[in-house]
């Protein structure tokens, strides 16, 4: 399969555009999450996500989900969503496919933050 390769700057621009296309009921949660783009996940990130070392990880949420938060014990670190450019590019042949996959990955990762289930995501078109 052919895959797309773009610059880091182009990838960042696609991420910014993807965020604007996400429905407001999900997108509003991006206000309090840091989004970081990395070329590849680290071995520790793969392990944290339960992915084999040779497996594929497109994105990762690290933080405390809203449903697990306590007023008396705030999170120590900011909530993060990592997007991994190389794996995302490797699964897409066109820029349009990449744009859609980035959007889907962002939605799935923020869903972990807000406690949405797969049925709720499917109802919004991200199942």
Coordinates of N, CA, C and O in Angstrom, one line a residue:
X1 N 0.8 -1.2 0.0 CA 0.0 0.0 0.0 C 0.9 1.3 0.0 O 1.8 1.3 0.7
X2 N 0.5 2.2 -0.8 CA 1.2 3.5 -0.9 C 0.8 4.3 0.4 O -0.4 4.2 0.8
X3 N 1.7 5.1 0.9 CA 1.3 5.9 2.0 C 1.8 7.3 1.8 O 2.7 7.6 1.1
X4 N 1.2 8.3 2.5 CA 1.5 9.7 2.3 C 2.6 10.1 3.3 O 2.8 9.5 4.4
X5 N 3.4 11.0 2.9 CA 4.5 11.6 3.7 C 4.3 13.1 3.5 O 4.4 13.6 2.4
X6 N 4.2 13.8 4.7 CA 4.1 15.3 4.6 C 5.0 15.9 5.7 O 5.5 15.2 6.6
X7 N 5.3 17.2 5.6 CA 6.1 17.9 6.6 C 5.4 17.9 7.9 O 4.2 17.8 8.0
X8 N 6.2 18.2 8.9 CA 5.7 18.4 10.3 C 4.7 19.6 10.3 O 3.7 19.5 11.0
X9 N 5.1 20.6 9.6 CA 4.2 21.8 9.5 C 2.9 21.5 8.9 O 1.8 22.0 9.4
X10 N 2.9 20.8 7.8 CA 1.6 20.4 7.2 C 0.8 19.5 8.1 O -0.4 19.7 8.2
X11 N 1.4 18.6 8.8 CA 0.7 17.7 9.7 C 0.1 18.5 10.8 O -1.1 18.3 11.1
X12 N 0.8 19.5 11.4 CA 0.3 20.4 12.4 C -0.9 21.1 11.9 O -1.9 21.3 12.6
X13 N -0.9 21.6 10.7 CA -2.0 22.3 10.1 C -3.2 21.4 9.9 O -4.4 21.9 10.2
X14 N -3.0 20.2 9.5 CA -4.1 19.3 9.4 C -4.8 19.0 10.8 O -6.0 18.9 10.9
X15 N -3.9 18.9 11.8 CA -4.4 18.7 13.2 C -5.3 19.9 13.6 O -6.4 19.7 14.1
X16 N -4.8 21.1 13.3 CA -5.6 22.3 13.7 C -7.0 22.3 12.9 O -8.0 22.6 13.5
X17 N -7.0 22.0 11.7 CA -8.2 21.9 10.9 C -9.1 20.8 11.4 O -10.3 21.0 11.5
X18 N -8.6 19.7 11.8 CA -9.4 18.6 12.3 C -10.1 19.0 13.5 O -11.3 18.6 13.7
X19 N -9.5 19.7 14.4 CA -10.1 20.1 15.6 C -11.3 21.0 15.4 O -12.3 20.9 16.0
X20 N -11.3 21.8 14.3 CA -12.4 22.7 14.0 C -13.6 21.9 13.4 O -14.7 22.4 13.5
X21 N -13.4 20.7 12.9 CA -14.5 20.0 12.3 C -15.2 19.1 13.3 O -16.2 18.5 13.0
X22 N -14.6 18.9 14.5 CA -15.1 18.0 15.5 C -16.4 18.6 16.1 O -16.4 19.8 16.4
X23 N -17.5 17.9 16.3 CA -18.7 18.4 16.9 C -18.4 19.1 18.2 O -17.6 18.6 19.0
X24 N -19.1 20.2 18.4 CA -18.8 21.0 19.6 C -19.0 20.2 20.9 O -18.2 20.5 21.9
X25 N -19.9 19.3 21.0 CA -20.1 18.5 22.2 C -18.8 17.7 22.6 O -18.6 17.4 23.8
X26 N -18.0 17.4 21.6 CA -16.7 16.8 21.9 C -15.6 17.8 21.9 O -14.8 17.8 22.8
X27 N -15.6 18.7 20.9 CA -14.6 19.7 20.8 C -14.4 20.6 21.9 O -13.2 21.1 22.2
X28 N -15.4 20.9 22.7 CA -15.3 21.8 23.8 C -14.3 21.3 24.9 O -13.7 22.1 25.6
X29 N -14.0 20.0 24.9 CA -13.1 19.4 25.9 C -11.6 19.6 25.5 O -10.8 19.5 26.3
X30 N -11.4 20.0 24.2 CA -10.0 20.3 23.8 C -9.4 21.5 24.5 O -8.2 21.8 24.5
X31 N -10.3 22.4 25.1 CA -9.8 23.6 25.7 C -8.9 23.3 26.9 O -8.0 24.1 27.2
X32 N -9.0 22.2 27.5 CA -8.2 21.8 28.7 C -7.2 20.7 28.5 O -6.8 20.0 29.4
X33 N -6.9 20.4 27.2 CA -6.1 19.3 26.9 C -4.9 19.8 26.0 O -5.2 20.5 25.0
X34 N -3.7 19.4 26.3 CA -2.6 19.7 25.4 C -2.5 18.6 24.4 O -2.5 17.4 24.7
X35 N -2.4 19.0 23.1 CA -2.2 18.1 22.0 C -0.7 18.2 21.5 O -0.3 19.2 21.2
X36 N -0.1 17.0 21.5 CA 1.3 17.0 21.1 C 1.5 16.0 20.0 O 0.9 14.9 20.1
X37 N 2.2 16.4 19.0 CA 2.5 15.5 17.8 C 3.9 15.0 18.0 O 4.8 15.7 18.2
X38 N 4.0 13.7 17.9 CA 5.3 13.0 17.9 C 5.4 12.2 16.6 O 4.4 11.7 16.1
X39 N 6.6 11.9 16.2 CA 6.9 11.0 15.1 C 6.4 9.6 15.4 O 5.7 9.0 14.5
X40 N 6.8 9.1 16.5 CA 6.5 7.7 16.9 C 6.2 7.7 18.4 O 6.7 8.5 19.2
X41 N 5.4 6.7 18.8 CA 5.3 6.5 20.3 C 6.5 5.9 20.9 O 7.3 5.1 20.2
X42 N 6.8 6.2 22.1 CA 7.9 5.5 22.8 C 7.5 4.1 23.2 O 6.3 3.7 23.2
X43 N 8.5 3.3 23.6 CA 8.2 1.9 24.1 C 7.2 2.0 25.3 O 6.3 1.2 25.4
X44 N 7.5 3.0 26.2 CA 6.6 3.1 27.4 C 5.2 3.4 27.0 O 4.2 2.9 27.6
X45 N 5.0 4.3 26.0 CA 3.7 4.6 25.6 C 2.9 3.4 25.0 O 1.8 3.2 25.3
X46 N 3.7 2.6 24.2 CA 3.1 1.4 23.6 C 2.7 0.5 24.8 O 1.6 -0.1 24.8
X47 N 3.5 0.4 25.8 CA 3.2 -0.5 26.9 C 2.0 0.0 27.7 O 1.1 -0.8 28.0
X48 N 2.0 1.3 28.0 CA 0.9 1.9 28.7 C -0.5 1.7 28.0 O -1.5 1.5 28.6
X49 N -0.4 1.7 26.6 CA -1.6 1.5 25.8 C -2.0 0.0 25.6 O -3.0 -0.3 25.0
X50 N -1.1 -0.9 26.1 CA -1.3 -2.3 25.9 C -1.1 -2.7 24.4 O -1.7 -3.7 24.0
X51 N -0.2 -2.0 23.7 CA 0.1 -2.4 22.3 C 1.5 -3.1 22.3 O 2.4 -2.6 22.9
X52 N 1.5 -4.1 21.5 CA 2.8 -4.9 21.4 C 3.9 -3.9 20.8 O 3.5 -3.0 20.0
X53 N 5.2 -4.2 21.0 CA 6.2 -3.3 20.5 C 6.2 -3.1 19.0 O 6.6 -2.1 18.5
X54 N 5.7 -4.1 18.3 CA 5.6 -4.0 16.8 C 4.2 -3.6 16.3 O 3.9 -3.6 15.1
X55 N 3.4 -3.3 17.3 CA 2.0 -2.9 17.0 C 1.9 -1.4 16.5 O 2.9 -0.7 16.5
X56 N 0.7 -1.0 16.2 CA 0.5 0.4 15.7 C -0.4 1.1 16.7 O -1.4 0.7 17.2
X57 N 0.1 2.3 17.1 CA -0.6 3.2 18.0 C -0.7 4.6 17.3 O 0.4 5.2 16.9
X58 N -1.9 5.1 17.0 CA -2.1 6.3 16.3 C -2.2 7.5 17.2 O -1.8 8.6 16.9
X59 N -2.7 7.3 18.4 CA -2.9 8.4 19.4 C -3.0 7.8 20.8 O -3.2 6.6 20.9
X60 N -2.8 8.6 21.7 CA -2.8 8.2 23.1 C -3.2 9.3 24.0 O -2.7 10.5 23.9
X61 N -4.2 9.0 24.9 CA -4.6 10.0 26.0 C -3.8 9.7 27.2 O -3.8 8.5 27.6
X62 N -3.2 10.7 27.8 CA -2.5 10.5 29.1 C -3.1 11.6 30.1 O -3.0 12.7 29.7
X63 N -3.7 11.1 31.1 CA -4.2 12.1 32.1 C -5.2 11.4 33.0 O -5.3 10.1 33.0
X64 N -6.0 12.2 33.6 CA -7.1 11.7 34.5 C -8.4 11.9 33.8 O -8.8 13.1 33.6
X65 N -9.2 10.8 33.5 CA -10.5 11.0 32.8 C -11.4 11.8 33.8 O -11.3 11.7 35.0
X66 N -12.3 12.6 33.2 CA -13.3 13.4 34.0 C -14.0 12.6 35.0 O -14.3 13.0 36.1
X67 N -14.4 11.3 34.6 CA -15.2 10.5 35.5 C -14.4 10.0 36.7 O -15.0 9.5 37.6
X68 N -13.1 10.1 36.7 CA -12.3 9.7 37.8 C -11.7 10.8 38.6 O -10.9 10.6 39.5
X69 N -12.1 12.0 38.3 CA -11.6 13.2 39.0 C -12.2 13.4 40.3 O -13.4 13.1 40.5
X70 N -11.5 14.0 41.2 CA -12.0 14.4 42.5 C -11.7 15.9 42.8 O -10.7 16.4 42.4
X71 N -12.7 16.5 43.4 CA -12.5 18.0 43.7 C -11.4 18.2 44.7 O -10.6 19.1 44.6
X72 N -11.2 17.2 45.6 CA -10.2 17.3 46.6 C -8.8 16.9 46.1 O -7.8 17.3 46.8
X73 N -8.7 16.2 45.0 CA -7.4 15.7 44.5 C -7.3 16.1 43.0 O -7.6 15.2 42.2
X74 N -6.9 17.3 42.7 CA -6.8 17.7 41.3 C -5.6 16.9 40.6 O -4.7 16.5 41.3
X75 N -5.7 16.8 39.3 CA -4.6 16.1 38.6 C -3.3 16.9 38.8 O -3.2 18.1 38.9
X76 N -2.2 16.1 38.9 CA -0.9 16.7 39.1 C -0.3 17.3 37.8 O 0.5 18.2 37.8
X77 N -0.7 16.7 36.6 CA -0.1 17.1 35.3 C -1.3 17.4 34.4 O -2.4 17.0 34.5
X78 N -1.0 18.2 33.3 CA -2.0 18.5 32.3 C -2.4 17.2 31.6 O -1.6 16.3 31.4
X79 N -3.6 17.2 31.1 CA -4.1 16.1 30.3 C -3.5 16.2 28.9 O -3.4 17.4 28.4
X80 N -3.0 15.1 28.3 CA -2.3 15.2 27.0 C -3.0 14.2 26.1 O -3.4 13.1 26.4
X81 N -3.0 14.6 24.8 CA -3.3 13.7 23.7 C -2.1 13.8 22.8 O -1.7 14.8 22.4
X82 N -1.5 12.6 22.6 CA -0.4 12.5 21.7 C -0.9 11.9 20.3 O -1.7 10.9 20.3
X83 N -0.5 12.5 19.3 CA -0.8 12.0 17.9 C 0.6 11.5 17.3 O 1.6 12.3 17.5
X84 N 0.6 10.4 16.7 CA 1.8 9.9 16.1 C 1.8 9.9 14.6 O 1.1 9.2 13.9
X85 N 2.6 10.9 14.1 CA 2.6 11.2 12.7 C 3.0 10.0 11.8 O 2.2 9.8 10.8
X86 N 4.1 9.3 12.0 CA 4.5 8.2 11.1 C 3.4 7.1 11.0 O 3.0 6.8 9.9
X87 N 2.9 6.6 12.1 CA 1.8 5.6 12.0 C 0.6 6.1 11.3 O 0.0 5.4 10.5
X88 N 0.2 7.3 11.5 CA -1.0 7.9 10.8 C -0.7 8.0 9.3 O -1.6 7.7 8.5
X89 N 0.4 8.5 9.0 CA 0.8 8.6 7.5 C 0.8 7.2 6.9 O 0.4 7.1 5.7
X90 N 1.4 6.2 7.6 CA 1.5 4.9 7.0 C 0.2 4.2 6.7 O 0.1 3.4 5.8
X91 N -0.9 4.6 7.3 CA -2.2 4.0 7.1 C -3.0 4.8 6.0 O -4.1 4.3 5.7
X92 N -2.5 5.9 5.5 CA -3.2 6.7 4.6 C -2.5 6.9 3.3 O -1.3 7.2 3.3
X93 N -3.3 6.8 2.2 CA -2.7 7.0 0.9 C -2.8 8.5 0.4 O -2.1 8.9 -0.5
X94 N -3.8 9.2 0.9 CA -4.1 10.6 0.4 C -4.2 11.5 1.6 O -4.4 11.1 2.8
X95 N -4.0 12.8 1.3 CA -4.2 13.8 2.3 C -5.6 13.8 2.9 O -5.7 14.0 4.1
X96 N -6.6 13.5 2.1 CA -8.0 13.5 2.6 C -8.1 12.3 3.6 O -8.8 12.5 4.7
X97 N -7.6 11.2 3.3 CA -7.6 10.1 4.3 C -6.9 10.4 5.6 O -7.4 10.1 6.6
X98 N -5.8 11.1 5.4 CA -5.0 11.5 6.6 C -5.8 12.5 7.5 O -5.9 12.3 8.7
X99 N -6.4 13.4 6.8 CA -7.3 14.4 7.6 C -8.4 13.7 8.3 O -8.6 14.0 9.5
X100 N -9.0 12.8 7.7 CA -10.1 12.0 8.4 C -9.6 11.2 9.5 O -10.2 11.1 10.6
X101 N -8.5 10.5 9.3 CA -7.9 9.6 10.3 C -7.4 10.4 11.5 O -7.6 10.0 12.7
X102 N -6.9 11.6 11.3 CA -6.5 12.4 12.4 C -7.7 12.9 13.2 O -7.7 12.8 14.5
X103 N -8.7 13.3 12.5 CA -10.0 13.7 13.2 C -10.5 12.5 14.0 O -10.9 12.7 15.2
X104 N -10.6 11.3 13.5 CA -11.1 10.2 14.2 C -10.3 9.9 15.4 O -10.8 9.6 16.5
X105 N -8.9 9.9 15.2 CA -8.0 9.6 16.3 C -8.2 10.6 17.5 O -8.3 10.3 18.6
X106 N -8.3 11.9 17.1 CA -8.5 12.9 18.2 C -9.8 12.7 18.9 O -9.9 12.8 20.1
X107 N -10.9 12.4 18.2 CA -12.2 12.2 18.8 C -12.1 11.0 19.8 O -12.6 11.0 20.9
X108 N -11.5 9.9 19.3 CA -11.4 8.7 20.2 C -10.5 9.0 21.4 O -10.9 8.5 22.5
X109 N -9.5 9.8 21.3 CA -8.7 10.1 22.5 C -9.4 11.0 23.4 O -9.3 10.8 24.7
X110 N -10.1 12.0 23.0 CA -10.8 12.9 23.9 C -12.0 12.1 24.5 O -12.4 12.4 25.6
X111 N -12.5 11.1 23.8 CA -13.6 10.3 24.4 C -13.1 9.6 25.6 O -13.9 9.4 26.6
X112 N -11.8 9.2 25.6 CA -11.3 8.5 26.8 C -11.3 9.5 28.0 O -11.5 9.2 29.1
X113 N -11.0 10.8 27.7 CA -11.0 11.8 28.7 C -12.4 12.1 29.3 O -12.5 12.2 30.5
X114 N -13.4 12.1 28.4 CA -14.8 12.4 28.9 C -15.6 11.2 29.3 O -16.7 11.3 29.9
X115 N -15.1 10.0 29.1 CA -15.8 8.8 29.5 C -16.8 8.3 28.5 O -17.8 7.6 28.9
X116 N -16.7 8.7 27.2 CA -17.7 8.3 26.2 C -17.5 6.8 25.9 O -16.3 6.4 25.9
X117 N -18.5 6.1 25.5 CA -18.4 4.7 25.1 C -18.5 4.6 23.6 O -18.8 5.6 22.9
X118 N -18.2 3.5 23.0 CA -18.2 3.3 21.6 C -19.6 3.6 21.0 O -19.7 4.1 19.8
X119 N -20.7 3.3 21.7 CA -22.0 3.5 21.1 C -22.2 5.0 21.0 O -22.8 5.5 20.0
X120 N -21.8 5.8 21.9 CA -21.9 7.3 21.9 C -21.1 7.8 20.7 O -21.5 8.7 20.0
X121 N -19.9 7.3 20.5 CA -19.0 7.7 19.4 C -19.7 7.4 18.1 O -19.7 8.2 17.1
X122 N -20.2 6.2 18.0 CA -20.9 5.7 16.7 C -22.1 6.7 16.4 O -22.3 7.0 15.2
X123 N -22.8 7.1 17.4 CA -23.9 8.0 17.2 C -23.5 9.3 16.6 O -24.3 10.0 15.9
X124 N -22.3 9.7 16.9 CA -21.7 11.0 16.4 C -21.0 10.8 15.0 O -20.4 11.7 14.5
X125 N -21.0 9.5 14.5 CA -20.3 9.2 13.3 C -18.8 8.9 13.4 O -18.1 8.9 12.4
X126 N -18.4 8.5 14.6 CA -17.0 8.1 14.8 C -16.8 6.7 15.3 O -15.9 6.4 16.0
X127 N -17.8 5.8 15.0 CA -17.7 4.4 15.5 C -16.8 3.5 14.7 O -16.1 3.8 13.9

